[in-house]
CSV table of C-alpha atoms in Angstrom, one decimal:
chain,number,residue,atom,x,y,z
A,1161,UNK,CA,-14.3,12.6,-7.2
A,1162,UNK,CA,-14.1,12.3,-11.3
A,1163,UNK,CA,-13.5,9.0,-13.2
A,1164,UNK,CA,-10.1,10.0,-13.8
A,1165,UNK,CA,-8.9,11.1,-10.7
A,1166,UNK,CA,-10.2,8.0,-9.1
A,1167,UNK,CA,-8.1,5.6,-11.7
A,1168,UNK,CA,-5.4,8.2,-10.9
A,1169,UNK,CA,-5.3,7.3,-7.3
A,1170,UNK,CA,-5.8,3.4,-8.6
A,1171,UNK,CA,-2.7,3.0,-10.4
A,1172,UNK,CA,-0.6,5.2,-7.9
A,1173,UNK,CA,-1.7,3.3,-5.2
A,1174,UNK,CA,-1.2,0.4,-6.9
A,1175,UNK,CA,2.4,0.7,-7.1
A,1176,UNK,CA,3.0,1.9,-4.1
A,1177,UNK,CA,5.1,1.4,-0.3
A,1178,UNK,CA,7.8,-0.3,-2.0
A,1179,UNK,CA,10.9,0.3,0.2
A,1180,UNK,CA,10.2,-1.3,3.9
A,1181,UNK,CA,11.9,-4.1,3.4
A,1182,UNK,CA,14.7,-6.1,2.7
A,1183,UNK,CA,14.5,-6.9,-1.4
A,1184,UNK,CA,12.7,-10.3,-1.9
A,1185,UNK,CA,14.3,-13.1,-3.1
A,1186,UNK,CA,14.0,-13.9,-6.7
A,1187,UNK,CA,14.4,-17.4,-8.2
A,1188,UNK,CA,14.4,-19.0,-11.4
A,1189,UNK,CA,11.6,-20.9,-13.1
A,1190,UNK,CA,8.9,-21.0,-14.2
A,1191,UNK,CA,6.6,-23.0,-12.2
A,1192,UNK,CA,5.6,-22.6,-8.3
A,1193,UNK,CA,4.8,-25.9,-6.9
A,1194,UNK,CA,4.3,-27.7,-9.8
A,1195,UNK,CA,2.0,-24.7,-11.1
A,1196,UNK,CA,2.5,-22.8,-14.3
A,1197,UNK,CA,3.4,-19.2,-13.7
A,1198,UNK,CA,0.6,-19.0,-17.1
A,1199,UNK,CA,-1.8,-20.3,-14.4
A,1200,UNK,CA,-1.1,-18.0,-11.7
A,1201,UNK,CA,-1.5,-14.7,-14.0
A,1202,UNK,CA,-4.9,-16.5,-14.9
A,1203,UNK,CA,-6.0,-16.5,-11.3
A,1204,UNK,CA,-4.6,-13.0,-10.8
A,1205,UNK,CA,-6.4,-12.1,-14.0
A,1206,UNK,CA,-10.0,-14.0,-12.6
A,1207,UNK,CA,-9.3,-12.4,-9.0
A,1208,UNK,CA,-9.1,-8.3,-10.2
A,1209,UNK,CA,-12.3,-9.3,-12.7
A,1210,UNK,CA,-13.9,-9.8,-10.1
A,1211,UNK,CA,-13.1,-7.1,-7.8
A,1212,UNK,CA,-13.8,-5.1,-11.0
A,1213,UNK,CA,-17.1,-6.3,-11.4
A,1214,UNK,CA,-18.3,-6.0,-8.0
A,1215,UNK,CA,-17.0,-2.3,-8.8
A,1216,UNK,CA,-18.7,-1.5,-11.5
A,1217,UNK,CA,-22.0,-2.8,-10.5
A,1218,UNK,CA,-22.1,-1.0,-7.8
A,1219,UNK,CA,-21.1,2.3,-10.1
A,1220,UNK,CA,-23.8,1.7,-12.3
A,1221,UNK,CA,-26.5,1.2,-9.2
A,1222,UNK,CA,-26.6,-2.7,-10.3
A,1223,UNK,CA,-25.0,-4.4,-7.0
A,1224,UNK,CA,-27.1,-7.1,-5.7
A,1225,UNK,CA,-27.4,-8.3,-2.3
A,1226,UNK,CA,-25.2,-7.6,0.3
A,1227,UNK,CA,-23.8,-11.5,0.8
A,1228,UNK,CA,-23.4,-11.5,-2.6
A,1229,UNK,CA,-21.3,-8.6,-3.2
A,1230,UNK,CA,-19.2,-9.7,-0.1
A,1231,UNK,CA,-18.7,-13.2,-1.5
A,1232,UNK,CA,-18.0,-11.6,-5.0
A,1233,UNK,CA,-15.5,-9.5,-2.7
A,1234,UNK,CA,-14.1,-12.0,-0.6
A,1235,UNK,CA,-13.3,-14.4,-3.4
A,1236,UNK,CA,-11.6,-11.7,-5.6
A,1237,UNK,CA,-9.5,-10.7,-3.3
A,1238,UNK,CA,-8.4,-14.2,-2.1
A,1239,UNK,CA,-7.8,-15.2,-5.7
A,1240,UNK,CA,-5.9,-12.0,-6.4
A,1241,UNK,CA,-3.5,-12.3,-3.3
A,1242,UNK,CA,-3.0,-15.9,-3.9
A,1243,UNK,CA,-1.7,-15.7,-7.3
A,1244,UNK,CA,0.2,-12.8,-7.0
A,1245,UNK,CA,2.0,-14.5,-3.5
A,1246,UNK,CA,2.5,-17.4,-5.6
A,1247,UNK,CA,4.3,-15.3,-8.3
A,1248,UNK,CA,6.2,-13.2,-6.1
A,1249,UNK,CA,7.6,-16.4,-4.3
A,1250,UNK,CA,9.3,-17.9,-8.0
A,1251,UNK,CA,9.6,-15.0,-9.8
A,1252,UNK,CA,12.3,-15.0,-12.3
A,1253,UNK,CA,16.2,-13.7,-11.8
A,1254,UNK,CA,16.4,-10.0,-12.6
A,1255,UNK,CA,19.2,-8.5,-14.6
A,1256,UNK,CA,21.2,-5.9,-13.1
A,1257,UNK,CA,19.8,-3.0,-15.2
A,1258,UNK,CA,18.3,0.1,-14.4
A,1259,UNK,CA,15.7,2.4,-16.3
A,1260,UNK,CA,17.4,5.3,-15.5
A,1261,UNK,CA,21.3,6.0,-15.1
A,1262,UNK,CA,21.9,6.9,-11.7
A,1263,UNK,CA,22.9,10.4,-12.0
A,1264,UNK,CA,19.4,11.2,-12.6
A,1265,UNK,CA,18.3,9.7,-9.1
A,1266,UNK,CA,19.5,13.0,-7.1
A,1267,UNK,CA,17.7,15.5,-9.1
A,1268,UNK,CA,14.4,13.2,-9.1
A,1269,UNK,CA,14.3,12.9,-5.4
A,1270,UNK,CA,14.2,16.5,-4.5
A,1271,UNK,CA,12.1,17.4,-7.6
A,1272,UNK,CA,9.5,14.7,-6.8
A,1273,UNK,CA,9.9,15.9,-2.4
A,1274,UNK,CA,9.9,19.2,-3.2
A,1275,UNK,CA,6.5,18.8,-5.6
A,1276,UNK,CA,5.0,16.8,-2.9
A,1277,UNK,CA,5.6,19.6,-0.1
A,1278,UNK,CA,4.6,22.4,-1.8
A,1279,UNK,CA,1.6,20.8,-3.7
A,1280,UNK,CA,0.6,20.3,-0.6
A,1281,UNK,CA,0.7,23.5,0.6
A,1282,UNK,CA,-1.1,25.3,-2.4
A,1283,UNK,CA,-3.8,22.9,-1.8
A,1284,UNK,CA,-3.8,24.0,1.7
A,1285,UNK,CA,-4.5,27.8,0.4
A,1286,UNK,CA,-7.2,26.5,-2.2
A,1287,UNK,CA,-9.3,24.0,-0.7
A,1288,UNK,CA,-8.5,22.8,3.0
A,1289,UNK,CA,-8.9,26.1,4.5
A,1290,UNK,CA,-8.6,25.8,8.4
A,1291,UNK,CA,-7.5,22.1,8.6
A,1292,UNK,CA,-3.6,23.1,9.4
A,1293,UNK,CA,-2.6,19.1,9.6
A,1294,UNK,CA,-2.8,18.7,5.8
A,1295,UNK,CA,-0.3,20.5,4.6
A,1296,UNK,CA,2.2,20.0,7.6
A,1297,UNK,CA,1.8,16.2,7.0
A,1298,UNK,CA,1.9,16.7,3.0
A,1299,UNK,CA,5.3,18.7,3.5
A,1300,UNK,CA,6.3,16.0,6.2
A,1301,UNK,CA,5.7,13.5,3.5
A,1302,UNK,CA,7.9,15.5,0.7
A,1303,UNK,CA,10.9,15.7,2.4
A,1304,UNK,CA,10.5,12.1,3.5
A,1305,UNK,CA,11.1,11.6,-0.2
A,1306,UNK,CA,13.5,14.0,-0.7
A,1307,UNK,CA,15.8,13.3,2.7
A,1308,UNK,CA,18.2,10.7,0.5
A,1309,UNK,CA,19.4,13.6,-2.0
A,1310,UNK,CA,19.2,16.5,0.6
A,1311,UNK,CA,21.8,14.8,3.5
A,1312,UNK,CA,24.2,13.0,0.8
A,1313,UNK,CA,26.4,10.3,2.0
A,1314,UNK,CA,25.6,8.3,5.1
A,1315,UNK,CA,22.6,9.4,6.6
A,1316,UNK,CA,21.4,6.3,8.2
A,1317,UNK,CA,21.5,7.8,11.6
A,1318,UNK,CA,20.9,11.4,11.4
A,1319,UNK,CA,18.2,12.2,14.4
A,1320,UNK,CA,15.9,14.5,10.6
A,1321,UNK,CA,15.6,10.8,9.6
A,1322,UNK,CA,13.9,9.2,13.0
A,1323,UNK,CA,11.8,12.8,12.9
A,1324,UNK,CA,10.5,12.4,9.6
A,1325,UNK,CA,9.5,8.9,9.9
A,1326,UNK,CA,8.1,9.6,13.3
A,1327,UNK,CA,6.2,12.4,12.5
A,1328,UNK,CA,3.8,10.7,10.0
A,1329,UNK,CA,2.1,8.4,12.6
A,1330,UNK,CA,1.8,11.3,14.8
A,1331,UNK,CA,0.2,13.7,12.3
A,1332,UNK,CA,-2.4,10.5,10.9
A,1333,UNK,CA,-2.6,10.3,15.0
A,1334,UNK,CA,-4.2,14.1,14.8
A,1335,UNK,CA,-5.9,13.3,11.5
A,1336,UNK,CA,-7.9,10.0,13.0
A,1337,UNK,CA,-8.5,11.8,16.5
A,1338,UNK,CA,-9.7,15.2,14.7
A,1339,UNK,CA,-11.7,13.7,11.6
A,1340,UNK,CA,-12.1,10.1,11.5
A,1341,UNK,CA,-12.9,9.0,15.3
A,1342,UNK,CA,-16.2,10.6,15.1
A,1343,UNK,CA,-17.5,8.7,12.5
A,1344,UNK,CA,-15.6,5.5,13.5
A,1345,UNK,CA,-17.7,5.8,16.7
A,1346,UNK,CA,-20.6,5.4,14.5
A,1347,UNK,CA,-19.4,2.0,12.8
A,1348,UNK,CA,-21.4,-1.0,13.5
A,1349,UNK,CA,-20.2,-4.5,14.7
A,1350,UNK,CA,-19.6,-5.9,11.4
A,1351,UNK,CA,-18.2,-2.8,10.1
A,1352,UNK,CA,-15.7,-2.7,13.0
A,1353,UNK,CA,-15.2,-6.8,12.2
A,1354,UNK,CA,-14.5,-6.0,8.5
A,1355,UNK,CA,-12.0,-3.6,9.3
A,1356,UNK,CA,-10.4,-5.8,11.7
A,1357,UNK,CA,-10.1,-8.5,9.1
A,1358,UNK,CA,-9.4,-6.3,5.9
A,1359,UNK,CA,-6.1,-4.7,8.4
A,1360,UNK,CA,-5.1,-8.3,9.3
A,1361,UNK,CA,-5.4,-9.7,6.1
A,1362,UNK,CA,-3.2,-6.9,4.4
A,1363,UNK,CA,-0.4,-7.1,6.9
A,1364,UNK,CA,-0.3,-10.7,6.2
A,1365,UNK,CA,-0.4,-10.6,2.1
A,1366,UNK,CA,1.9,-7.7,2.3
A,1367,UNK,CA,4.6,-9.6,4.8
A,1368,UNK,CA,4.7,-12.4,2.0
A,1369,UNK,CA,4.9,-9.8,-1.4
A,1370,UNK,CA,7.3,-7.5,-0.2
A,1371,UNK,CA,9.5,-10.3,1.4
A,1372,UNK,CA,8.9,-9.7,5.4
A,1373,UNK,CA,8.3,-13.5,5.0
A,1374,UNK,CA,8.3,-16.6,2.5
A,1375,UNK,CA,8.1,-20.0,2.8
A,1376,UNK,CA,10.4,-20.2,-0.6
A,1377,UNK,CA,13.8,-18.8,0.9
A,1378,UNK,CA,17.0,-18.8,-1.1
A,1379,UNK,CA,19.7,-21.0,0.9
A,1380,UNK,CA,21.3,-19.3,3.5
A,1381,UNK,CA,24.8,-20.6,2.8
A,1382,UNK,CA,26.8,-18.8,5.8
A,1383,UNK,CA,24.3,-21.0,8.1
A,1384,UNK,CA,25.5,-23.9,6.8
A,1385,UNK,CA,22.1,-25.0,6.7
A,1386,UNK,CA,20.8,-25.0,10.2
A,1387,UNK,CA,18.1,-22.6,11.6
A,1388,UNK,CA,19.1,-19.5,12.8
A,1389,UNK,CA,17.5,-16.1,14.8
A,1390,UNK,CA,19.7,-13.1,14.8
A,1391,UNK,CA,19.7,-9.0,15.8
A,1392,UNK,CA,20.2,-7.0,13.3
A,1393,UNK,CA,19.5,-3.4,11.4
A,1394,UNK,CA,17.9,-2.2,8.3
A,1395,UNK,CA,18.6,0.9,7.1
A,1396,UNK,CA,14.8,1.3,5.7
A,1397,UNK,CA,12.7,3.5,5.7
A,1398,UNK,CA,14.6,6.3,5.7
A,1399,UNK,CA,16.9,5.4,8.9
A,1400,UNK,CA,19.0,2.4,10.5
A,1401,UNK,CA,16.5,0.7,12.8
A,1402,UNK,CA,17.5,-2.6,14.7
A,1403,UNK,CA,15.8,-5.7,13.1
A,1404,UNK,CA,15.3,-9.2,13.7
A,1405,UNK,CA,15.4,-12.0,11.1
A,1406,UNK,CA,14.9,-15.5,11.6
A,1407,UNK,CA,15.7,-18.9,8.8
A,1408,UNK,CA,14.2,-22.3,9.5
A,1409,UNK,CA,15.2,-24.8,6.3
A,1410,UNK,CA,13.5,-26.9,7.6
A,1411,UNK,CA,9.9,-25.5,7.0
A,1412,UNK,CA,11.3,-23.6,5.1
A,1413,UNK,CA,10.8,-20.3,5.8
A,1414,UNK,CA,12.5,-16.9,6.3
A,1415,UNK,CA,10.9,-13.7,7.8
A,1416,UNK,CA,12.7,-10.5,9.2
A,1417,UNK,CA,10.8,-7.0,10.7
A,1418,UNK,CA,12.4,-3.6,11.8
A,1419,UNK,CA,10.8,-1.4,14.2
A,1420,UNK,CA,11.1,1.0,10.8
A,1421,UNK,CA,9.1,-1.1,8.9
A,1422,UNK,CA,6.8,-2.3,11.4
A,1423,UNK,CA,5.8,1.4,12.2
A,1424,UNK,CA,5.2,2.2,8.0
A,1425,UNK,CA,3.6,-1.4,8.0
A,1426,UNK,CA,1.4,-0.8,10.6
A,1427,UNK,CA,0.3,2.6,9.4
A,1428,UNK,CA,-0.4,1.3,6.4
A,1429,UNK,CA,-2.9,-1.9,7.2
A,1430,UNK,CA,-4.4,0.7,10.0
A,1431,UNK,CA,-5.4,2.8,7.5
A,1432,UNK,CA,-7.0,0.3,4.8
A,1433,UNK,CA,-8.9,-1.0,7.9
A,1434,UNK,CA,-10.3,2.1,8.3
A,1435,UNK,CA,-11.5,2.5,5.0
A,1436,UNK,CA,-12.9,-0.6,5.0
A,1437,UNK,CA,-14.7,-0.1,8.4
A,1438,UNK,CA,-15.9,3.1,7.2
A,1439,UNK,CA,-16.6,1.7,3.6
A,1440,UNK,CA,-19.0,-1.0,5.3
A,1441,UNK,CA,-21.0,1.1,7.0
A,1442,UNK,CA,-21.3,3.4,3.8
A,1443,UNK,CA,-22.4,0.8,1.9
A,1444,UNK,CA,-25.0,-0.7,4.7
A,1445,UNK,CA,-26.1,2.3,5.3
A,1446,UNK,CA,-26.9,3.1,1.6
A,1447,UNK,CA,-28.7,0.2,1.4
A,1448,UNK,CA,-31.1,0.8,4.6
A,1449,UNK,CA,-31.9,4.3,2.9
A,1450,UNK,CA,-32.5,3.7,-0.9
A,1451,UNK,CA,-33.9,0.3,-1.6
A,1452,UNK,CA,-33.6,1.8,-5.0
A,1453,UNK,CA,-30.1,1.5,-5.9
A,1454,UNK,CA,-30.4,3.1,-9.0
A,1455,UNK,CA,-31.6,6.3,-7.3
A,1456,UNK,CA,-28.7,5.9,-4.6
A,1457,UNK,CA,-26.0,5.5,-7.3
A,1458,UNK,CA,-27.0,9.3,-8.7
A,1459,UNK,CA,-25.5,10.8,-5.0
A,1460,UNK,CA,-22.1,11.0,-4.1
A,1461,UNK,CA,-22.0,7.5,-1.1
A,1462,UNK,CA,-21.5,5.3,-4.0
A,1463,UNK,CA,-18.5,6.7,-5.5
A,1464,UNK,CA,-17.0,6.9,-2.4
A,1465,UNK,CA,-17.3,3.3,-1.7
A,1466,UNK,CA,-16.1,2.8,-5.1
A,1467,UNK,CA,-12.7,5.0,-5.2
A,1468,UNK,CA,-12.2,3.5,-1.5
A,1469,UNK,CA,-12.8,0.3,-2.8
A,1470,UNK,CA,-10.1,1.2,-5.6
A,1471,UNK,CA,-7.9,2.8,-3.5
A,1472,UNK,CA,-7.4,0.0,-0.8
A,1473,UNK,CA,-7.8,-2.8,-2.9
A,1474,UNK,CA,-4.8,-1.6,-5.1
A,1475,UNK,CA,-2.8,-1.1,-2.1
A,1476,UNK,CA,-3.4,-5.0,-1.1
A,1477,UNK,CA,-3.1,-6.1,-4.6
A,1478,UNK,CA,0.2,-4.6,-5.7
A,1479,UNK,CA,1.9,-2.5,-2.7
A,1480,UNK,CA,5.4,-3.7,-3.6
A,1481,UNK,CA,8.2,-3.6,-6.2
A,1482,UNK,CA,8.6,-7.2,-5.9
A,1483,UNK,CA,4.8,-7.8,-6.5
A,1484,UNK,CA,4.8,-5.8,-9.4
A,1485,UNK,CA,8.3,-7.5,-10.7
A,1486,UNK,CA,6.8,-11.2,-10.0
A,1487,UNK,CA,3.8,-10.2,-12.1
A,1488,UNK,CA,5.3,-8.6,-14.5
A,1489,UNK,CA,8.4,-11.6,-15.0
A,1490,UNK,CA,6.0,-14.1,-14.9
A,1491,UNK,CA,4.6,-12.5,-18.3
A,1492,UNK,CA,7.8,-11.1,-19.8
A,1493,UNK,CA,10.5,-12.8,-18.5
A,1494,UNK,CA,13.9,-11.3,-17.3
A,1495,UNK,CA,13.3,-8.6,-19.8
A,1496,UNK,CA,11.0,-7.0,-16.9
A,1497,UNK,CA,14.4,-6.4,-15.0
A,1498,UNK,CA,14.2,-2.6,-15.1
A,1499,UNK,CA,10.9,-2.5,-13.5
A,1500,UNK,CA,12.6,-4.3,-10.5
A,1501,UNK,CA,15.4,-2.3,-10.0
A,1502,UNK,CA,13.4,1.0,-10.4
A,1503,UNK,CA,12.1,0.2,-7.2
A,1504,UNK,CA,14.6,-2.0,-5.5
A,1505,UNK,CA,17.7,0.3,-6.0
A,1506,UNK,CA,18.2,1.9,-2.9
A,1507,UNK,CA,19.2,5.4,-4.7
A,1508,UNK,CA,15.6,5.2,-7.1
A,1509,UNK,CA,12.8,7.6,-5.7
A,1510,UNK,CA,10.2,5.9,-7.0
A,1511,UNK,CA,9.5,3.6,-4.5
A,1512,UNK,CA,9.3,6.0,-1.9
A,1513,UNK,CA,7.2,8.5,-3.8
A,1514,UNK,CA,4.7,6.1,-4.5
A,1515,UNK,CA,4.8,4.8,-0.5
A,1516,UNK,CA,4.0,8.4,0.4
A,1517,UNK,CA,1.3,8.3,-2.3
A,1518,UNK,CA,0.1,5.4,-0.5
A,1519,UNK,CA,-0.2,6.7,2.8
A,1520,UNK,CA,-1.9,10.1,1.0
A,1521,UNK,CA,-4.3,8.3,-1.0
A,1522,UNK,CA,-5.7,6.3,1.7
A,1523,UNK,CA,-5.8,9.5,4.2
A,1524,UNK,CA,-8.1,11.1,1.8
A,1525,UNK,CA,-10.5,8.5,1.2
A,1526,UNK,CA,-11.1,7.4,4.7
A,1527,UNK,CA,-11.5,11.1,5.6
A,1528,UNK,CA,-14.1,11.3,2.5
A,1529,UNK,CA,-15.7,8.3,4.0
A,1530,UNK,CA,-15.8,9.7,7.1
A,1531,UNK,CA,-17.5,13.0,5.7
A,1532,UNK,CA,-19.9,10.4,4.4
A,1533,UNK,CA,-20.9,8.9,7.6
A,1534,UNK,CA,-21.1,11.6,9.7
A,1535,UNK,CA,-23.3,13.1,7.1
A,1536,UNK,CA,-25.4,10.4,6.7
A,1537,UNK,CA,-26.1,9.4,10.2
A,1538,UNK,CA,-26.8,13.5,10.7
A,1539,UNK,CA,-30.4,12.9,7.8
């Protein structure tokens, strides 16, 4: 995998799975709890330097030991989803503006799907030879970006919606029984414990950055202030799906999940714990081989870990347009607005091409990990 390909995947990742879930709240000011928003990009800032050294080190064959890379790890990535929660929960008011005029959504939509479903497939014909899942999953995965523009007007219920979004977990299904079971069979304890903890952890930063929960709720005014539990739907992704959302002021706190977004949600923290399951063992395993990790860092294992490394942590770090917005506010103010609505506007693509990118990105490297492990473990 190049240098550029791998920051590729980092930035696309980074912006990606932005439509799951009801737009977060935004709120005005500029501190969160008595903390400077200036203080909160700092941590951010401290958090990813870290990551990014940890990174690099290990790029350059320089990583030292093991409980110090995972403390290096640990405490980047707790600084980075800390400040960023803490930014998302006070960012600033948005303006309604758009980057684009709407007229231009339609066109982008079936462009960007139909690029996505037949990329897929001349990558099929060039490289993946017999494995048939790739491109039906890359096509699936195009026209879940372009279903908006292709069924205009209300589509919230048309049975190619509940296909399409169905039909990813069951192709990944095929992916992880065909390609990645093996070598997860081969994943030690702590491997199997990291992955554990790594899919935990994102479903929980990710619940609090895209707005599935926050314990900094705008007042509910219609519930006159009391608590309140109630059935609903969301028409997100793709479909309506029934929903639950629940408001207690006095905590306070506000959460809601779909069976829509649960499903994207969970495919999503499944697969960055497989990557850092099979990342681990990669990693331990280089270790055990080449004491030399100057000599290991010629070979192909390191930039694995690396680009997996990129690819997952980018996805934690920033997988929503509201992360990026209270980020990006917190530095420019209101001014940021368009960056908001480009992913928030239920008629913009971009959220959902970069959610698809998402799921891609993270399907490739955990099957490159896997290719890794099983060829390893084979010496």
């Amino acid at each position: 995998m190049s240098r550029r390909r791998r920051g590729l995947q980092t930035v696309l990742v980074a912006l990606a799975s932005t439509t799951l879930v009801p737009t977060a709240s935004a709120h005005e000011g500029t501190v969160h709890g008595g903390t400077p928003h200036l203080l909160l990009l700092g941590t951010l800032f401290v958090g990813v330097a870290l990551l990014g050294t940890v990174a690099w080190l290990d790029r350059t064959g320089q990583r030292p030991d093991p409980r110090t890379s995972a403390g290096l790890l640990v405490a980047g990535v707790s600084l980075s989803a800390l400040a960023t929660v803490g930014l998302v929960e006070v960012q600033v008011e948005p303006l309604s503006t758009t980057p684009l005029p709407r007229q231009f959504y339609p066109v982008l939509t079936v462009f960007g799907g139909m690029a996505i479903a037949l990329g897929s497939v001349v990558a099929y014909q060039l490289r993946w030879g017999d494995r048939h899942a790739y491109p039906v999953l890359g096509s699936v995965l195009g026209f879940w970006v372009a279903y908006p523009a292709l069924l205009p007007g209300d589509a919230s219920r048309h049975p190619l919606g509940y296909l399409l979004v169905l039909a990813v977990p069951a192709l990944l299904g095929y992916v992880y029984w065909t390609e990645l079971r093996p070598a997860l069979a081969r994943v030690g304890t702590r491997g199997r414990l990291v992955g554990a903890l790594a899919a935990v952890g994102f479903a929980g930063f990710f619940a609090f950055s895209s707005g599935l929960a926050t314990f900094n709720p705008d007042p509910v005014p219609q519930a006159g202030g009391e608590p309140f539990t109630v059935v609903t739907t969301f028409v997100s992704p793709l479909v309506s799906w029934p929903a639950i959302e629940m408001y207690r002021p006095a905590v306070p706190m506000f959460a809601a999940l779909s069976v829509g977004t649960g499903i994207t949600l969970g495919l999503l923290a499944g697969l960055v714990g497989i990557n850092a399951a099979l990342g681990t063992t990669v990693w331990r395993t280089q270790d055990a081989a080449s004491p030399d990790r100057t000599a290991a860092a010629d070979g192909g294992t390191v930039t694995g870990v690396t680009g997996a490394l990129a690819t997952t942590g980018a996805t934690a770090c920033c997988c929503c347009g509201p992360a990026l917005y209270g980020i990006a506010s917190a530095a420019l103010g209101a001014s940021a607005s368009p960056l908001y609505w480009a992913f928030t506007d239920p008629e913009s693509p971009l959220a959902t091409l970069f959610l698809v990118a998402a799921i891609g990105l993270l399907t490739a490297s955990a099957v490159t990990l896997a290719s890794t492990v099983r060829a390893t473990c084979a010496r």
